[in-house]
Amino acid sequence: MAPSLAGREVLLGVSGGVAAYKAASLARGLKKLGADVQVILTGGATRFVQPAQFEALTGRRCYTDTFSDVERIVHVEVARRADVAIFAPATTNLIAKFAAGIADDLVTSTFTCLTVPTVIAPAMHTEMWLHPATQAAVRLLAERGATIVGPGEGELAGGDVGPGRLEDEDVLLEAVLRAAGRADHPLSGRRVVVTAGGTRERLDPVRFLSNRSTGKMGYAIAEAAAAVGATVDLVAAPTALADPPGVTTTHVESALDMHAAVMALAPAADVIVKAAAVSDFRPVAVSDQKLKKDAWTGSGAEGDGVTLELARNPDILADLGRRDDIDAVLVGFAAETTDVESYGRGKLESKGADLIVVNDVSQSDAGFGVDTNRVVILGRDGFRRAVDLASKRAVADVILDLAAERLRG
Ligand code: PMT
């Protein structure tokens, strides 16, 4: 079936850049995909394009002023009606105001009322695009969940060449389709908690016990959940990865820290995915100072072994499975090297999870450290789904779709 926006209300905000003339064609493209299109213009945009143009193309009144229909409170009305919004072209000025929360005209006031997936398509001169203030504003908007599309590179007004061109119409339409799809996903607006990375169990200020987890699997799940519009909390054990945009990341070190962070987030969660590799044990004694060789318990003459006393860490997943006040769909992982499915099914049941994602971590292209994974997902009632070698992000998408099918409440 051809992609469609039939029955969807798309808000198109246009600001005052030379590329504003392209917004008329974009409005037409959105109409062709079946959308009901509501156009709003900034004062600057009206220097380049006319409301009548958009009214003819969309069959709708095109608004330009907060004070033209005061009794209808237009900015609130159009924002509430929208299923998805696109701002194209978005000038430096518009982007800076969006980031700062300034609402001093119809378009910026409407933006502050939006709660739906939003696409922002910057278009401006290269110098303006590269200015640190613009870059910081764009980063902030992306972190808050907006999809930034472009700018493209090419010829700009005045004959300059460089980054700053409004992205091509087909790219913008594709972004709107994806954003509209996001609004349709059952996890859109739901709370997802993800754990990632390998916990560290300190012995002293320079030594710890840990494992080979890099956090890639958990981060891919957090990113995939944010991409479908979920509110995502990522609880990350030490990793070299950058915090994913649009996700609230809490950094923890040990299994006990992770236990506390997850338990605090769990009651409000709709889905919890435990991709972290949590140390099952921690040293009983943790030294404030670097331990000297002769301070190790049991150490004697050089060459003797040492005995490290370990205490069992709480099992976070099993504790979640036991708690009555937690309604979230629980997804655990099982890192196995032999009899992977039967050990995985054992963990599914003993830990009270709804789904368990079993990976064979003895394979070189799956499990720890790599960008790909190969998993079998097991559920209650004998559910089984094998996912052959795929990127961790693609595996994440499957996990989230299966979790979404099991949403409660
Ligand atoms: O981070 P990467 O480099 O991308 O690698 C990904 C991965 C191999 C770490 C990931 O795919 C994975 O398998 N994660 C789970 C690793 C693990 O600890 O598995 P486990 O079989 O020991 O634990 C089973 C489940 O119980 C896991 O969901 C784990 O988070 C949870 N658990 C374990 C121990 C504990 N004390 N508390 C827990 O919650």
Coordinates of C-alpha atoms and ligand atoms in Angstrom, one line a residue:
M1 CA 0.0 0.0 0.0
A2 CA 1.3 3.5 -0.8
P3 CA 2.3 5.6 2.2
S4 CA -0.6 7.8 3.2
L5 CA -1.5 10.6 5.6
A6 CA -5.2 10.1 5.0
G7 CA -7.3 11.3 7.9
R8 CA -4.2 13.0 9.5
E9 CA -4.1 16.7 10.4
V10 CA -0.7 18.1 9.5
L11 CA 0.3 21.6 10.8
L12 CA 2.7 23.4 8.4
G13 CA 4.5 26.4 10.0
V14 CA 6.4 28.6 7.6
S15 CA 9.0 31.2 8.6
G16 CA 10.6 34.1 6.7
G17 CA 13.4 32.6 4.6
V18 CA 13.9 32.7 0.8
A19 CA 12.9 29.0 0.8
A20 CA 9.4 29.9 2.0
Y21 CA 8.2 29.6 -1.7
K22 CA 9.0 25.9 -1.5
A23 CA 6.5 25.5 1.4
A24 CA 3.6 26.0 -1.1
S25 CA 4.7 22.9 -3.0
L26 CA 5.2 21.0 0.3
A27 CA 1.6 21.9 1.3
R28 CA 0.5 20.4 -2.0
G29 CA 2.6 17.3 -1.5
L30 CA 1.0 16.8 2.0
K31 CA -2.5 17.2 0.4
K32 CA -1.6 14.6 -2.2
L33 CA -0.7 12.2 0.6
G34 CA -4.2 12.7 1.9
A35 CA -3.5 15.0 4.8
D36 CA -5.7 17.8 6.0
V37 CA -3.2 20.7 6.0
Q38 CA -3.3 23.7 8.2
V39 CA -0.8 26.4 7.3
I40 CA 0.4 29.2 9.6
L41 CA 2.9 31.9 8.6
T42 CA 5.3 34.1 10.6
G43 CA 5.3 37.9 9.8
G44 CA 8.6 37.3 8.0
A45 CA 7.1 34.5 5.8
T46 CA 4.4 36.9 4.6
R47 CA 7.2 39.0 3.0
F48 CA 8.0 36.1 0.8
V49 CA 4.6 34.2 0.3
Q50 CA 0.9 35.1 0.6
P51 CA -1.8 33.3 2.7
A52 CA -4.0 33.2 -0.4
Q53 CA -1.6 30.8 -2.1
F54 CA -1.8 28.3 0.8
E55 CA -5.6 28.8 1.1
A56 CA -6.0 27.9 -2.5
L57 CA -3.8 24.8 -2.1
T58 CA -5.2 23.5 1.2
G59 CA -8.8 24.7 1.1
R60 CA -8.3 26.1 4.6
R61 CA -7.8 29.5 6.0
C62 CA -4.1 30.3 6.5
Y63 CA -3.4 32.1 9.7
T64 CA -0.7 34.7 10.2
D65 CA -1.6 36.6 13.4
T66 CA -2.3 35.7 17.0
F67 CA -4.7 38.7 17.2
S68 CA -6.8 38.1 14.1
D69 CA -9.3 35.8 15.7
V70 CA -8.7 36.4 19.4
E71 CA -12.0 34.7 20.5
R72 CA -10.9 31.4 18.9
I73 CA -7.4 31.4 20.5
V74 CA -6.0 30.1 17.1
H75 CA -2.6 29.0 18.4
V76 CA -4.2 26.6 20.9
E77 CA -6.8 25.4 18.4
V78 CA -4.4 24.5 15.6
A79 CA -1.9 22.9 17.9
R80 CA -4.6 20.7 19.5
R81 CA -6.0 19.7 16.2
A82 CA -2.6 18.6 14.7
D83 CA -1.5 14.9 14.6
V84 CA 1.9 15.9 13.4
A85 CA 3.7 19.3 12.7
I86 CA 6.3 20.4 10.3
F87 CA 8.1 23.8 10.3
A88 CA 9.7 24.4 6.9
P89 CA 11.6 26.5 6.3
A90 CA 12.7 27.1 9.9
T91 CA 15.0 30.1 10.1
T92 CA 17.7 30.8 12.7
N93 CA 15.4 33.1 14.5
L94 CA 12.5 30.6 14.6
I95 CA 14.8 27.8 15.9
A96 CA 16.3 30.0 18.6
K97 CA 12.8 31.1 19.8
F98 CA 11.6 27.5 19.8
A99 CA 14.6 26.4 21.9
A100 CA 14.2 29.3 24.3
G101 CA 10.4 28.9 24.6
I102 CA 9.7 32.4 23.3
A103 CA 6.1 32.8 22.1
D104 CA 5.8 36.2 20.6
D105 CA 3.8 35.5 17.4
L106 CA 1.4 32.9 16.1
V107 CA 3.9 30.4 14.9
T108 CA 6.1 30.4 18.1
S109 CA 3.0 30.4 20.4
T110 CA 1.6 27.4 18.5
F111 CA 4.9 25.6 18.9
T112 CA 4.7 25.9 22.6
C113 CA 1.3 24.3 22.6
L114 CA 2.3 21.3 20.5
T115 CA 2.4 17.8 22.1
V116 CA 2.6 15.8 18.8
P117 CA 5.6 14.6 16.8
T118 CA 7.3 17.6 15.2
V119 CA 9.6 17.9 12.2
I120 CA 11.9 21.0 11.9
A121 CA 13.5 21.7 8.6
P122 CA 16.2 24.4 9.0
A123 CA 17.1 26.6 6.0
M124 CA 19.4 29.6 6.3
H125 CA 22.8 30.9 5.2
T126 CA 25.8 28.6 6.0
E127 CA 27.2 31.1 8.6
M128 CA 23.9 31.2 10.4
W129 CA 23.6 27.4 10.4
L130 CA 27.1 26.9 11.8
H131 CA 26.8 29.6 14.5
P132 CA 27.2 28.0 17.9
A133 CA 23.8 29.4 19.1
T134 CA 22.0 27.8 16.2
Q135 CA 23.8 24.5 16.7
A136 CA 23.0 24.5 20.4
A137 CA 19.4 25.3 19.8
V138 CA 19.0 22.5 17.2
R139 CA 20.7 20.0 19.6
L140 CA 18.3 21.1 22.4
L141 CA 15.3 20.7 20.2
A142 CA 16.4 17.2 19.1
E143 CA 17.0 16.2 22.7
R144 CA 13.4 17.3 23.4
G145 CA 12.2 14.9 20.7
A146 CA 11.9 17.0 17.6
T147 CA 13.1 15.5 14.3
I148 CA 15.6 17.8 12.6
V149 CA 15.7 17.3 8.8
G150 CA 18.5 18.9 7.0
P151 CA 19.6 21.4 6.0
G152 CA 20.9 20.1 2.7
E153 CA 24.0 21.3 1.0
G154 CA 23.9 23.2 -2.2
E155 CA 23.3 26.6 -3.8
L156 CA 21.9 29.2 -1.5
A157 CA 20.3 32.6 -2.1
G158 CA 22.8 35.1 -3.4
G159 CA 24.8 32.4 -5.1
D160 CA 26.7 31.0 -2.1
V161 CA 27.2 27.3 -1.8
G162 CA 27.2 25.2 1.4
P163 CA 25.0 23.7 4.1
G164 CA 21.8 25.6 4.6
R165 CA 19.4 24.6 1.8
L166 CA 15.9 23.5 2.7
E167 CA 15.8 19.7 2.3
D168 CA 14.2 18.3 -0.8
E169 CA 10.4 17.9 -0.7
D170 CA 10.5 14.1 -0.8
V171 CA 12.8 14.0 2.2
L172 CA 10.4 16.3 4.1
L173 CA 7.4 14.3 3.2
E174 CA 9.1 11.1 4.3
A175 CA 9.9 12.7 7.6
V176 CA 6.3 13.7 8.1
L177 CA 5.1 10.2 7.3
R178 CA 7.6 8.7 9.8
A179 CA 6.6 11.2 12.4
A180 CA 2.9 10.4 11.8
G181 CA 3.7 6.7 12.1
R182 CA 5.4 7.5 15.4
A183 CA 2.2 9.0 16.7
D184 CA 0.4 5.7 15.8
H185 CA 2.9 3.4 17.7
P186 CA 1.3 1.9 20.8
L187 CA 4.3 3.0 22.9
S188 CA 3.9 6.7 21.8
G189 CA 3.4 8.7 25.0
R190 CA 4.1 5.6 27.2
R191 CA 7.0 5.4 29.7
V192 CA 9.8 3.0 28.9
V193 CA 12.7 2.2 31.3
V194 CA 15.8 0.6 29.8
T195 CA 19.0 -0.5 31.5
A196 CA 22.3 -0.8 29.7
G197 CA 25.9 -1.6 30.2
G198 CA 27.9 -3.6 32.7
T199 CA 27.8 -2.7 36.3
R200 CA 31.0 -2.2 38.2
E201 CA 31.6 -3.6 41.7
R202 CA 34.4 -1.7 43.4
L203 CA 37.2 -3.3 45.3
D204 CA 39.1 -0.1 45.9
P205 CA 39.4 3.3 44.1
V206 CA 41.3 1.7 41.2
R207 CA 39.9 -1.9 40.9
F208 CA 36.5 -3.3 40.2
L209 CA 34.7 -6.5 39.0
S210 CA 32.7 -6.1 35.8
N211 CA 31.9 -7.7 32.5
R212 CA 32.2 -7.1 28.7
S213 CA 28.9 -5.2 28.2
T214 CA 29.4 -1.9 26.2
G215 CA 25.8 -0.7 26.5
K216 CA 25.2 -0.9 22.8
M217 CA 22.1 -3.2 23.0
G218 CA 20.5 -1.1 25.8
Y219 CA 21.2 2.2 24.1
A220 CA 19.7 0.9 20.8
I221 CA 16.5 0.0 22.7
A222 CA 16.4 3.4 24.4
E223 CA 16.8 5.1 21.0
A224 CA 14.2 3.0 19.3
A225 CA 11.7 3.7 22.1
A226 CA 12.4 7.4 21.9
A227 CA 11.9 7.2 18.1
V228 CA 8.4 5.9 18.5
G229 CA 7.5 8.7 20.8
A230 CA 7.9 7.0 24.2
T231 CA 9.1 8.9 27.3
V232 CA 12.4 7.0 27.9
D233 CA 14.4 6.7 31.1
L234 CA 17.8 5.0 30.5
V235 CA 19.7 3.7 33.5
A236 CA 23.2 3.3 32.3
A237 CA 26.1 1.5 33.9
P238 CA 29.5 2.9 32.8
T239 CA 29.9 3.0 29.0
A240 CA 31.8 5.0 26.4
L241 CA 28.5 5.8 24.5
A242 CA 27.1 9.3 24.4
D243 CA 23.7 9.9 26.0
P244 CA 21.0 9.3 23.4
P245 CA 19.1 12.5 22.4
G246 CA 15.5 12.7 23.6
V247 CA 16.2 10.2 26.5
T248 CA 16.6 10.9 30.2
T249 CA 19.8 9.1 31.2
T250 CA 20.7 8.3 34.8
H251 CA 24.3 7.1 35.2
V252 CA 25.0 4.4 37.8
E253 CA 28.0 2.3 38.7
S254 CA 27.1 -0.7 40.7
A255 CA 24.3 -3.3 40.8
L256 CA 23.0 -1.7 44.0
D257 CA 22.9 1.8 42.4
M258 CA 21.1 0.3 39.4
H259 CA 18.6 -1.5 41.7
A260 CA 17.8 1.8 43.5
A261 CA 17.4 3.8 40.2
V262 CA 15.2 1.2 38.5
M263 CA 13.0 0.7 41.6
A264 CA 12.4 4.4 41.7
L265 CA 11.3 4.6 38.1
A266 CA 9.4 1.3 37.9
P267 CA 6.0 2.2 39.4
A268 CA 5.4 4.8 36.6
A269 CA 6.7 2.6 33.8
D270 CA 4.7 0.8 31.1
V271 CA 7.6 -1.2 29.8
I272 CA 10.9 -2.1 31.5
V273 CA 13.7 -3.6 29.4
K274 CA 16.7 -5.0 31.3
A275 CA 19.5 -5.2 28.8
A276 CA 22.2 -4.4 31.3
A277 CA 24.7 -7.1 32.3
V278 CA 24.4 -6.9 36.1
S279 CA 27.1 -8.3 38.3
D280 CA 25.6 -11.1 40.4
F281 CA 28.2 -10.6 43.2
R282 CA 30.1 -7.7 44.8
P283 CA 33.1 -7.6 47.0
V284 CA 32.1 -7.7 50.7
A285 CA 34.8 -5.3 51.7
V286 CA 35.5 -2.1 49.7
S287 CA 38.6 -0.2 50.5
D288 CA 38.8 3.6 50.5
Q289 CA 42.5 3.4 49.6
K290 CA 44.2 1.5 46.9
L291 CA 44.8 -2.0 48.4
K292 CA 48.5 -3.0 48.7
K293 CA 49.5 -6.4 47.6
D294 CA 50.0 -7.6 51.2
A295 CA 46.6 -6.3 52.3
W296 CA 44.7 -9.0 50.3
T297 CA 42.9 -11.5 52.4
G298 CA 44.7 -14.8 52.3
S299 CA 47.8 -13.4 50.6
G300 CA 51.0 -14.7 51.8
A301 CA 54.3 -15.1 50.1
E302 CA 54.6 -13.9 46.5
G303 CA 52.8 -16.3 44.2
D304 CA 50.1 -17.3 46.6
G305 CA 46.5 -16.9 45.6
V306 CA 44.1 -14.6 47.3
T307 CA 40.5 -15.2 48.4
L308 CA 38.0 -12.6 47.6
E309 CA 34.9 -12.6 49.7
L310 CA 31.8 -11.8 47.6
A311 CA 28.2 -11.0 48.6
R312 CA 25.3 -11.7 46.3
N313 CA 23.7 -8.7 44.6
P314 CA 20.0 -8.3 44.5
D315 CA 18.4 -9.6 41.2
I316 CA 16.8 -6.4 39.9
L317 CA 14.6 -8.2 37.3
A318 CA 13.4 -10.9 39.8
D319 CA 12.6 -8.1 42.3
L320 CA 10.5 -6.3 39.7
G321 CA 8.8 -9.5 38.8
R322 CA 7.8 -10.0 42.5
R323 CA 6.5 -6.5 43.1
D324 CA 2.7 -6.2 43.0
D325 CA 2.7 -2.4 42.5
I326 CA 4.5 -2.7 39.2
D327 CA 2.3 -3.1 36.2
A328 CA 4.9 -2.7 33.5
V329 CA 5.6 -5.3 30.8
L330 CA 8.9 -6.8 32.0
V331 CA 11.5 -7.7 29.3
G332 CA 14.7 -9.5 30.5
F333 CA 17.7 -10.6 28.6
A334 CA 19.6 -13.9 29.0
A335 CA 23.3 -14.0 28.0
E336 CA 24.1 -17.7 27.5
T337 CA 26.8 -19.8 26.0
T338 CA 25.3 -23.3 26.0
D339 CA 21.7 -24.6 25.9
V340 CA 20.7 -21.0 25.3
E341 CA 17.0 -21.5 24.9
S342 CA 16.5 -23.8 27.8
Y343 CA 18.5 -21.6 30.2
G344 CA 16.6 -18.6 28.8
R345 CA 13.2 -20.1 29.4
G346 CA 14.4 -21.0 33.0
K347 CA 15.2 -17.3 33.6
L348 CA 11.9 -16.1 32.0
E349 CA 10.1 -18.2 34.6
S350 CA 12.3 -17.8 37.7
K351 CA 12.5 -14.0 37.2
G352 CA 8.8 -13.4 36.5
A353 CA 9.4 -11.6 33.2
D354 CA 6.8 -11.3 30.4
L355 CA 9.5 -11.7 27.7
I356 CA 13.1 -12.8 27.7
V357 CA 15.6 -12.0 24.9
V358 CA 18.1 -14.8 24.7
N359 CA 21.4 -14.2 23.0
D360 CA 24.3 -16.6 22.6
V361 CA 27.2 -14.5 23.7
S362 CA 29.8 -17.0 22.5
Q363 CA 29.1 -15.9 18.9
S364 CA 31.5 -13.3 17.4
D365 CA 28.7 -11.3 15.7
A366 CA 26.2 -11.3 18.6
G367 CA 26.0 -10.3 22.2
F368 CA 28.8 -8.2 23.8
G369 CA 30.4 -5.3 22.0
V370 CA 29.3 -5.8 18.4
D371 CA 26.7 -3.7 16.6
T372 CA 24.7 -6.8 15.6
N373 CA 22.8 -9.4 17.5
R374 CA 21.0 -12.7 16.9
V375 CA 18.3 -13.5 19.5
V376 CA 15.4 -15.7 20.3
I377 CA 12.6 -14.0 22.2
L378 CA 10.6 -16.2 24.5
G379 CA 7.3 -15.3 26.2
R380 CA 4.9 -16.8 28.6
D381 CA 2.5 -19.4 27.1
G382 CA 5.2 -20.9 24.9
F383 CA 5.7 -17.8 22.7
R384 CA 8.9 -18.0 20.6
R385 CA 10.3 -15.6 17.9
A386 CA 13.8 -16.0 16.4
V387 CA 15.4 -12.9 15.1
D388 CA 18.3 -13.8 12.8
L389 CA 21.5 -11.6 12.5
A390 CA 20.4 -8.0 12.5
S391 CA 21.6 -4.6 13.7
K392 CA 21.0 -4.1 17.4
R393 CA 18.6 -1.2 16.5
A394 CA 16.5 -3.6 14.3
V395 CA 16.5 -6.1 17.1
A396 CA 15.4 -3.3 19.5
D397 CA 12.4 -2.5 17.2
V398 CA 11.2 -6.1 17.3
I399 CA 11.6 -6.2 21.1
L400 CA 9.6 -3.0 21.5
D401 CA 6.8 -4.2 19.1
L402 CA 6.4 -7.4 21.1
A403 CA 6.4 -5.5 24.4
A404 CA 3.8 -3.1 23.0
E405 CA 1.5 -6.0 22.2
R406 CA 1.6 -6.9 25.9
L407 CA 0.9 -3.4 27.3
R408 CA -1.4 -3.3 30.2
G409 CA -3.7 -0.5 31.4
Ligands
PMT1 O1 26.0 -4.1 26.0 P1 26.4 -4.8 24.8 O2 27.9 -4.9 24.6 O3 25.6 -4.4 23.5 O4 26.0 -6.4 25.0 C1 24.7 -6.7 25.0 C2 24.4 -7.8 26.1 C3 25.1 -9.1 25.8 C4 24.9 -7.3 27.5 C5 22.9 -8.0 26.2 O5 22.4 -8.4 24.9 C6 22.5 -9.0 27.3 O6 22.5 -10.2 27.1 N1 22.2 -8.5 28.5 C7 21.9 -9.3 29.7 C8 23.2 -9.7 30.2 C9 23.0 -10.5 31.5 O7 23.3 -10.1 32.6 O8 22.3 -11.6 31.4 P2 22.0 -12.7 32.6 O9 21.6 -13.9 31.9 O10 23.1 -12.7 33.6 O11 20.8 -12.0 33.4 C10 19.4 -12.2 33.0 C11 18.6 -11.0 33.2 O12 18.5 -10.7 34.6 C12 19.1 -9.8 32.5 O13 18.0 -9.1 32.0 C13 19.8 -9.0 33.6 O14 19.7 -7.5 33.3 C14 19.0 -9.3 34.8 N2 19.7 -9.3 36.1 C15 20.8 -10.1 36.3 C16 21.4 -10.1 37.5 C17 21.0 -9.2 38.5 N3 21.6 -9.1 39.7 N4 20.0 -8.4 38.3 C18 19.3 -8.4 37.1 O15 18.3 -7.7 36.9

